[in-house]
PDB file of C-alpha atoms in Angstrom:
ATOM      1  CA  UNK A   1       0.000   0.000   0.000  1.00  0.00           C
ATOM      2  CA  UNK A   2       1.038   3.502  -0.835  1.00  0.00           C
ATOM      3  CA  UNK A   3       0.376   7.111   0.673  1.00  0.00           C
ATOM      4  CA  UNK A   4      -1.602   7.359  -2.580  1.00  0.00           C
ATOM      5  CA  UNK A   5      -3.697   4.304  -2.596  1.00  0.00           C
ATOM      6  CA  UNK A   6      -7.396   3.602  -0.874  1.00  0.00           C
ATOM      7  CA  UNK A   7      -6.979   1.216   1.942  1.00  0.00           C
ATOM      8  CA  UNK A   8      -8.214  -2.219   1.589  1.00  0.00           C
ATOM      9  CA  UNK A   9      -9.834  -5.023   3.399  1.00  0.00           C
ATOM     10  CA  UNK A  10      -7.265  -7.185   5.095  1.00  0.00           C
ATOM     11  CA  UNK A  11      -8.502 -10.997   4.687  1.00  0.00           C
ATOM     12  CA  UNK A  12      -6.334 -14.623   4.443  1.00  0.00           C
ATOM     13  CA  UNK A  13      -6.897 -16.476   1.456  1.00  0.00           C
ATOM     14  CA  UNK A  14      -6.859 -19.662   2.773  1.00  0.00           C
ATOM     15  CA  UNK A  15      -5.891 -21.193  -0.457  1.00  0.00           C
ATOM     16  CA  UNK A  16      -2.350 -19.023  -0.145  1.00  0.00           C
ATOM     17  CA  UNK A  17       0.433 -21.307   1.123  1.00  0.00           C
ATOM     18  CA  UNK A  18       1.370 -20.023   4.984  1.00  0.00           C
ATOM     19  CA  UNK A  19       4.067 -17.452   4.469  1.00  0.00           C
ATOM     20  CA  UNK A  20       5.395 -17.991   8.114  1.00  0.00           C
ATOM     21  CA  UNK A  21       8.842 -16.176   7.348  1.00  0.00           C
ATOM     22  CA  UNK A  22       7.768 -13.653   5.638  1.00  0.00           C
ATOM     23  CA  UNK A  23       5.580 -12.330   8.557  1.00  0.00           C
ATOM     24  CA  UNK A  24       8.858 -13.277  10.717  1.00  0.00           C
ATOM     25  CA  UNK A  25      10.772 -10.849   8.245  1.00  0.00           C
ATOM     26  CA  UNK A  26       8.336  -8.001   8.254  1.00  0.00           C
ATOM     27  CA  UNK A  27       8.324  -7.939  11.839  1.00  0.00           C
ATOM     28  CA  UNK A  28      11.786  -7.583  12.688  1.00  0.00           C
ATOM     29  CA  UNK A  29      12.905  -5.587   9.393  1.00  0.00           C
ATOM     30  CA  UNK A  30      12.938  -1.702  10.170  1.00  0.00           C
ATOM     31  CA  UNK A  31      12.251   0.819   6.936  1.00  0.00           C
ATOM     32  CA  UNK A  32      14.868   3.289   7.944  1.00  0.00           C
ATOM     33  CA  UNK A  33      11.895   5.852   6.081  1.00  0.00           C
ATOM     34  CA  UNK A  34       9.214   5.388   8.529  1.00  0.00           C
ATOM     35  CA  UNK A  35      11.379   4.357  11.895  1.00  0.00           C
ATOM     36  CA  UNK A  36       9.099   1.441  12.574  1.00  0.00           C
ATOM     37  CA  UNK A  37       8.975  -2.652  11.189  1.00  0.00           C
ATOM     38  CA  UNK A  38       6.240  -2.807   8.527  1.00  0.00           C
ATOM     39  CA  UNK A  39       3.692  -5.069   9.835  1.00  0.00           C
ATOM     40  CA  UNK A  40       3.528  -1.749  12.695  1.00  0.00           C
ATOM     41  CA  UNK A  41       3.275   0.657  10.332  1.00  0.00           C
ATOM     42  CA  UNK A  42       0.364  -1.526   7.763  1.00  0.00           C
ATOM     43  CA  UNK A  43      -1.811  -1.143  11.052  1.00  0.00           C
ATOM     44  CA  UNK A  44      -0.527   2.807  12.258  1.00  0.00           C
ATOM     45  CA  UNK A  45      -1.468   3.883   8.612  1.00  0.00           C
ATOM     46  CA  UNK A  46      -4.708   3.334   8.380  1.00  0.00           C
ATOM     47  CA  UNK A  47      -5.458   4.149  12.249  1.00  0.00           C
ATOM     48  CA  UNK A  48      -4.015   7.261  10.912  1.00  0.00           C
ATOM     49  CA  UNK A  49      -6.116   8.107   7.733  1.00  0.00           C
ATOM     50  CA  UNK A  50      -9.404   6.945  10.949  1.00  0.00           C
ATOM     51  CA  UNK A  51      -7.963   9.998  12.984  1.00  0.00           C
ATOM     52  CA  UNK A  52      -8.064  12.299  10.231  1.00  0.00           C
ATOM     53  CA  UNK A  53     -11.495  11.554   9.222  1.00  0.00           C
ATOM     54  CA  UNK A  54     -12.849  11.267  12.736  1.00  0.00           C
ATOM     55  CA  UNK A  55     -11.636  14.681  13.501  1.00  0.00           C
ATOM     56  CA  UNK A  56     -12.572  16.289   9.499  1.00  0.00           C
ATOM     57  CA  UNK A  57     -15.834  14.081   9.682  1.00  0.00           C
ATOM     58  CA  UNK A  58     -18.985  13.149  11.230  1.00  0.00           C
ATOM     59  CA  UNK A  59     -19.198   9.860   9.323  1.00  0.00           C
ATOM     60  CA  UNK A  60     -20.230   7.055  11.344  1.00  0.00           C
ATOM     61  CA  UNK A  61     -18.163   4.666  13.061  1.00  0.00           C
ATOM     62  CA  UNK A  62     -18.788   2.086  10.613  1.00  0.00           C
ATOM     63  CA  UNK A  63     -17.732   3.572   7.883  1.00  0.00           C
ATOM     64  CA  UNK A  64     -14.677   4.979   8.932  1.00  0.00           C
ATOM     65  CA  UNK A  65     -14.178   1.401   9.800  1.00  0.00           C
ATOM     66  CA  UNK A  66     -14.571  -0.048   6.659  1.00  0.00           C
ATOM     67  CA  UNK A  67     -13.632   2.697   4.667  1.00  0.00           C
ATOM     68  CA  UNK A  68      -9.804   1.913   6.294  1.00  0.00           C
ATOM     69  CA  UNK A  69     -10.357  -1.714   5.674  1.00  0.00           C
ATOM     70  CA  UNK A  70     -11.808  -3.463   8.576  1.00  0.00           C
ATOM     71  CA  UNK A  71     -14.478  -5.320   8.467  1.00  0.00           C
ATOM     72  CA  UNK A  72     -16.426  -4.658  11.620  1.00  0.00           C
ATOM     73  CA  UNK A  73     -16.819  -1.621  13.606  1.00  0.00           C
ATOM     74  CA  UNK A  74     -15.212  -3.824  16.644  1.00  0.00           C
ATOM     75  CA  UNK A  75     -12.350  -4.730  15.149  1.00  0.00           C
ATOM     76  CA  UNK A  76     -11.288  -1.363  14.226  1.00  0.00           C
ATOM     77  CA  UNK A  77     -12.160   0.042  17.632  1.00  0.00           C
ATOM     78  CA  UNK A  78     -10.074  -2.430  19.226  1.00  0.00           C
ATOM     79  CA  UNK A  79      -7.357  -1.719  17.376  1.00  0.00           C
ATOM     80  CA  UNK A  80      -8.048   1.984  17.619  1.00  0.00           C
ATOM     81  CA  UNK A  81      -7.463   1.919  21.365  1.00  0.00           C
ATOM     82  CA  UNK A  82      -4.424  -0.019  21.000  1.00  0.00           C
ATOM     83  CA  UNK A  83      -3.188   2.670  19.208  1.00  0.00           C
ATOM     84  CA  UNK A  84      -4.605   6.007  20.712  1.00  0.00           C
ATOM     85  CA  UNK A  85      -5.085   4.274  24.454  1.00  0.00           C
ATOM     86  CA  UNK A  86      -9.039   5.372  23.679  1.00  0.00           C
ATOM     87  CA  UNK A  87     -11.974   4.322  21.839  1.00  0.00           C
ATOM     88  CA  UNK A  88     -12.608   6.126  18.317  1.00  0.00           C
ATOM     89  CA  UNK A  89     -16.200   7.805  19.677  1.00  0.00           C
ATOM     90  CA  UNK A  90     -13.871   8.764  22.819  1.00  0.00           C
ATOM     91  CA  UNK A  91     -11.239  10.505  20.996  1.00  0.00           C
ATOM     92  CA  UNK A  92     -13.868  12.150  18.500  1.00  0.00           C
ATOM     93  CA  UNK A  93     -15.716  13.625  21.449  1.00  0.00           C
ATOM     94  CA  UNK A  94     -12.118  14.930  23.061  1.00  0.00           C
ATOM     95  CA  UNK A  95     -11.350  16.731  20.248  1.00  0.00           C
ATOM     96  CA  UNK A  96      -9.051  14.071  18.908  1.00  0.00           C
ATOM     97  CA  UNK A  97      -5.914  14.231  21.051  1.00  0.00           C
ATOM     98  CA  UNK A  98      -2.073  13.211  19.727  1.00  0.00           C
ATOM     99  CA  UNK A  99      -1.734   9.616  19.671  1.00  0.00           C
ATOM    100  CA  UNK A 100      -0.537   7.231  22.276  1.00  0.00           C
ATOM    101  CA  UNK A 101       2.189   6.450  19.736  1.00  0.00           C
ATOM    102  CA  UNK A 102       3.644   7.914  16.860  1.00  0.00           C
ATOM    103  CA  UNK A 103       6.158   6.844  14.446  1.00  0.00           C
ATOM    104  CA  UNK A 104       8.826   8.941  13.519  1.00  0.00           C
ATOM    105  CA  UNK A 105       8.379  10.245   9.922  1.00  0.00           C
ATOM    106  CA  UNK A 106      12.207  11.226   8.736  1.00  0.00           C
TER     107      UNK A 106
END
């Protein structure tokens, strides 16, 4: 995924072989670019582009959530407060406070 591309819906083909060290690879390696192993930054990115449109929006939840590419508004929340230590209606109502945790863009 690019800066330039839509997010999309993250699913396992289950007809893929298992790619067991690949993940292993992604989540040690360390992109020197965005100061943070990939698989991290494939779930801060789209949390990300959620902020932005919770605090630019008034769209609902759910599609915020699947318009970043999860498939249920739980999912997304959950991995919401893992990122912003708050839910998304939380941090929408606060006036959307810095994140928990950013990565450092160089």
């Amino acid at each position: 995924m690019t800066y330039e591309e839509e997010p999309r819906p993250h699913s396992a083909d289950p007809a893929r072989p298992k790619s067991g060290p690949i993940l292993i690879k992604l989540r040690s390696s360390r992109r020197p670019d965005v100061g943070q192993p990939p698989l991290a930054y494939l779930t801060w990115w789209p949390l990300g582009t959620a902020a932005r449109m919770l605090r630019d929006s008034d769209a609902a939840l759910s599609e915020i959530a699947g318009a970043v590419g999860y498939g249920s508004e739980f999912a997304f929340a959950n991995a919401f407060k893992r990122q912003y230590a708050m839910a998304p209606g939380k941090y929408r109502r606060q006036g959307c406070p810095l994140p928990a945790r950013t990565p450092s863009l160089r």
